[in-house]
Coordinates of C-alpha atoms in Angstrom, one line a residue:
X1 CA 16.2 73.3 13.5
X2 CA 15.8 71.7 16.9
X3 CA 19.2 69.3 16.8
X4 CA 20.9 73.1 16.3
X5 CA 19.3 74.3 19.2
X6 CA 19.8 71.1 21.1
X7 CA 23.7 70.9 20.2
X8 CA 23.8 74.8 21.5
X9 CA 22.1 74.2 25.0
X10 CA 24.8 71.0 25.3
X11 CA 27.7 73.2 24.6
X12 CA 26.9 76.1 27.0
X13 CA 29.3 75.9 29.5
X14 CA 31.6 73.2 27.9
X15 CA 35.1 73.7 29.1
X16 CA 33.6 75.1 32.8
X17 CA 32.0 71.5 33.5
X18 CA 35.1 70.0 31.8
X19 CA 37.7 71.5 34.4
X20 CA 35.3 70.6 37.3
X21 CA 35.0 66.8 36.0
X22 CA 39.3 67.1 35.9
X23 CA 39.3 68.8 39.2
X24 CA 38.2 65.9 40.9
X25 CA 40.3 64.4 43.0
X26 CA 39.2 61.0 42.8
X27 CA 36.5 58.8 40.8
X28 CA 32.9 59.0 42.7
X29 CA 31.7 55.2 42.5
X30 CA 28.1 53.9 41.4
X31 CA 25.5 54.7 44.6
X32 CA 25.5 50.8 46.2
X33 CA 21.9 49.4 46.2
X34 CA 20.1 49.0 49.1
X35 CA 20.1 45.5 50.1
X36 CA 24.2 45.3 48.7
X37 CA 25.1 48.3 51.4
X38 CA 23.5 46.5 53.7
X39 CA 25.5 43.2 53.3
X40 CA 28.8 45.3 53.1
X41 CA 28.0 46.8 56.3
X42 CA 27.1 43.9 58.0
X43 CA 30.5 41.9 56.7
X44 CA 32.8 45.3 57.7
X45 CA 31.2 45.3 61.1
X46 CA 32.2 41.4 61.4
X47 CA 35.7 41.3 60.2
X48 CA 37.1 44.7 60.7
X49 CA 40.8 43.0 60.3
X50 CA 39.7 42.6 56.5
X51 CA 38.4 46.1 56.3
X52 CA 41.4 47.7 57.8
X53 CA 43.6 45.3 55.4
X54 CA 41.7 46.5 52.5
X55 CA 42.1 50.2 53.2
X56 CA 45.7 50.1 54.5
X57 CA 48.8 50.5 51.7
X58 CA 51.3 48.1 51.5
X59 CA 54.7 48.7 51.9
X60 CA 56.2 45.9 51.1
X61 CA 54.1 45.5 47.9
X62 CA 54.5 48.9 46.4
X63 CA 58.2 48.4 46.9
X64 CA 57.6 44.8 44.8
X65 CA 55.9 47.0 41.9
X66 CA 58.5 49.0 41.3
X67 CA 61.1 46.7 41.2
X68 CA 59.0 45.1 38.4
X69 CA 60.3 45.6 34.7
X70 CA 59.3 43.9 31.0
X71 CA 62.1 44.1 29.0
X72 CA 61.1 42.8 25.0
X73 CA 63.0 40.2 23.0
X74 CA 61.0 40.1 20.2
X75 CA 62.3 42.5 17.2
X76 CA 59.8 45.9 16.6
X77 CA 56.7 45.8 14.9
X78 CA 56.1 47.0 11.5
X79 CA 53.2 49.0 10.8
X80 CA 51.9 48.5 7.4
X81 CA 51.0 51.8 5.3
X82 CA 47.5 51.7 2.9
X83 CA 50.2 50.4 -0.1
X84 CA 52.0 48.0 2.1
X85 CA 50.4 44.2 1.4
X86 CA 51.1 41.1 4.1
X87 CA 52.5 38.2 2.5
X88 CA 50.7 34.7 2.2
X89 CA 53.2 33.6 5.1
X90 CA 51.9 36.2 7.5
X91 CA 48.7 35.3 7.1
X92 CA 48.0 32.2 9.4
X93 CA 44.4 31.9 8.1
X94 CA 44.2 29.0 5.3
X95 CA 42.4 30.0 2.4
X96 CA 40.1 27.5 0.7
X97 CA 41.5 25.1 -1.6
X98 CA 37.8 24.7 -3.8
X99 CA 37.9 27.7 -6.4
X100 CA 35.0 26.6 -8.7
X101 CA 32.2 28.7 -9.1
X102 CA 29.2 28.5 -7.3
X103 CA 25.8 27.5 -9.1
X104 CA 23.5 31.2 -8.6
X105 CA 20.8 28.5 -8.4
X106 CA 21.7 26.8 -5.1
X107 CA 21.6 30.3 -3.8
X108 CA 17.9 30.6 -3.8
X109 CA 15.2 28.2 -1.9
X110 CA 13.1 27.4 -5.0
X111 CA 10.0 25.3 -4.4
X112 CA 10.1 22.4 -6.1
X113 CA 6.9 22.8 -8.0
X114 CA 5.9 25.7 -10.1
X115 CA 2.4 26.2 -10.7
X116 CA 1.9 27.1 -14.4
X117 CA 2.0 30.6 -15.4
X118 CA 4.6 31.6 -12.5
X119 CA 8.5 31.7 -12.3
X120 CA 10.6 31.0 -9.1
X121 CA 13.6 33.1 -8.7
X122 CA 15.8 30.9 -10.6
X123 CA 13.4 30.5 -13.3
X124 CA 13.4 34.2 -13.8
X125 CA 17.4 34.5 -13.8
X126 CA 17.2 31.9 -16.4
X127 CA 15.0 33.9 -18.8
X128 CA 16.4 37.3 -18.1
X129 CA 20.1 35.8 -19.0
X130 CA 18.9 33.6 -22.5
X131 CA 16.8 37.2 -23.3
X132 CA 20.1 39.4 -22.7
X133 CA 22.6 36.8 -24.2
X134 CA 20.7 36.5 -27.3
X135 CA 17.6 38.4 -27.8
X136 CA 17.0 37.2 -31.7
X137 CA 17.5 33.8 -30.6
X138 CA 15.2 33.9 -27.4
X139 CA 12.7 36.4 -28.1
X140 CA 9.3 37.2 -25.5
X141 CA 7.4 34.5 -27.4
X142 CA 9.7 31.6 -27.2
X143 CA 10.4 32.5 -23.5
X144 CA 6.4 32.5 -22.9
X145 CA 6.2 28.9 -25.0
X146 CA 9.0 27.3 -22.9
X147 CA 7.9 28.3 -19.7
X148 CA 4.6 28.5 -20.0
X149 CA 3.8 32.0 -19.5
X150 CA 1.2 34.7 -20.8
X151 CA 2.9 36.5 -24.0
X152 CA 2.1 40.2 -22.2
X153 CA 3.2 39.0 -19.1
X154 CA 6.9 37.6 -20.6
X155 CA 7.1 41.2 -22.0
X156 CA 6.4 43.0 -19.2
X157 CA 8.9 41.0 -17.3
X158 CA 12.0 41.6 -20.0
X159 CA 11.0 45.0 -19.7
X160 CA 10.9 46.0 -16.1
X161 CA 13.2 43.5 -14.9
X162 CA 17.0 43.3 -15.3
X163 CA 19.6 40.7 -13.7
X164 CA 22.5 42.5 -12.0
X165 CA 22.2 46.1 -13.3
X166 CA 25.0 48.2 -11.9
X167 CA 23.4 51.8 -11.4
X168 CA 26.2 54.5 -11.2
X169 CA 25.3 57.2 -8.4
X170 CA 26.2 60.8 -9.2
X171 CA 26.6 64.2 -7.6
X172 CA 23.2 65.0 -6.6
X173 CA 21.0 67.4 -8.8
X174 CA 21.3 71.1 -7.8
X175 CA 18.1 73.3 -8.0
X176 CA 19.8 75.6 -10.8
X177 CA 20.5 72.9 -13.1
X178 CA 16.9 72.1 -13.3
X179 CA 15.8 75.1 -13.7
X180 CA 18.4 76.0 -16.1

C-alpha cells in the first residue's frame, strides 16, 4: 500500500518538471565548497590573463575541430543474433588444456581428524553416494559399522539427507486449487 501511494506522489507533475529540467539552457554545476571558492577567487583575482583565456572562445581552434574527420578502414562489425556462435578463432581467451575431473573432496576444508561418532563433509558425501549406488549392498548398519556411527543416527542421516537433489519449481499454488 504505501510504495503505491509513494510511486503516485512521485509522478504528480511528471512531464511539467520534465520540460523545465529540458528548458534549461545550460547545466547548473555542484555549489563549490567554501574553502575551494575561496582558492578560485583568490587565483582569478591573481592571474586574470588565465581567467579571461579560460572564458574567451577560440577561433582558431573551433575552426581546427571542424576540419577534423575519422574516416574507418576496418570492414563493419557483425552483430551476433541469440543463434549466432563465435568461432574458437574469435575467441582470444585460451581455454585450459587440463580436462580431468576434479576430486569433490578437495572442494571441502575437512579436518584432518574426526572425532568418533561424527562425519566431515566428505565423509557424509561418501556414505550418501555408497547408500544411493547400492542400498542392498551398503545398508544403515554397515555404514554405522564402517564409520563408526550410532545405528539411529546413520538412519536418520540417509533419511533427511540427500547429495545433489535437483528440486523442480512450479507455478505457484493458487487459493482455488487448495480448496478445491
Amino acid at each position: 500500500m504505501g510504495a503505491r501511494i509513494s510511486r503516485s506522489v512521485r509522478n504528480i507533475n511528471v512531464e511539467n518538471r520534465a520540460h523545465k529540467v529540458i528548458g534549461r539552457d545550460k547545466p547548473v554545476a555542484a555549489p563549490k565548497h567554501a574553502t575551494s571558492a575561496k582558492r578560485i577567487d583568490e587565483f582569478i583575482r591573481s592571474t586574470p590573463q588565465i581567467a579571461e583565456e579560460v572564458s574567451s572562445k577560440h577561433e582558431q581552434l573551433n575552426e581546427f575541430l571542424k576540419k577534423v574527420r575519422v574516416e574507418s578502414t576496418e570492414g563493419q562489425v557483425k552483430k551476433l543474433d541469440h543463434g549466432d556462435r563465435i568461432s574458437p578463432a574469435a575467441n582470444s581467451r585460451q581455454l585450459p588444456k587440463n580436462t580431468r575431473k576434479i576430486d569433490v573432496s578437495l572442494a571441502f576444508d575437512a579436518p584432518d581428524l574426526v572425532p568418533t561418532g561424527r562425519l566431515s563433509v566428505p565423509m557424509a558425501l561418501e556414505l550418501l553416494s555408497k547408500h544411493k549406488r547400492n542400498p542392498k549392498e551398503w545398508p544403515a548398519e554397515r555404514l554405522s559399522e564402517d564409520y563408526k556411527l550410532d545405528i539411529e543416527m546413520t538412519k536418520n542421516v540417509l533419511h533427511y539427507f540427500k547429495a545433489l537433489r535437483l528440486h523442480k519449481l512450479g507455478p505457484p499454488l493458487s487459493i482455488k486449487s487448495i480448496e478445491g
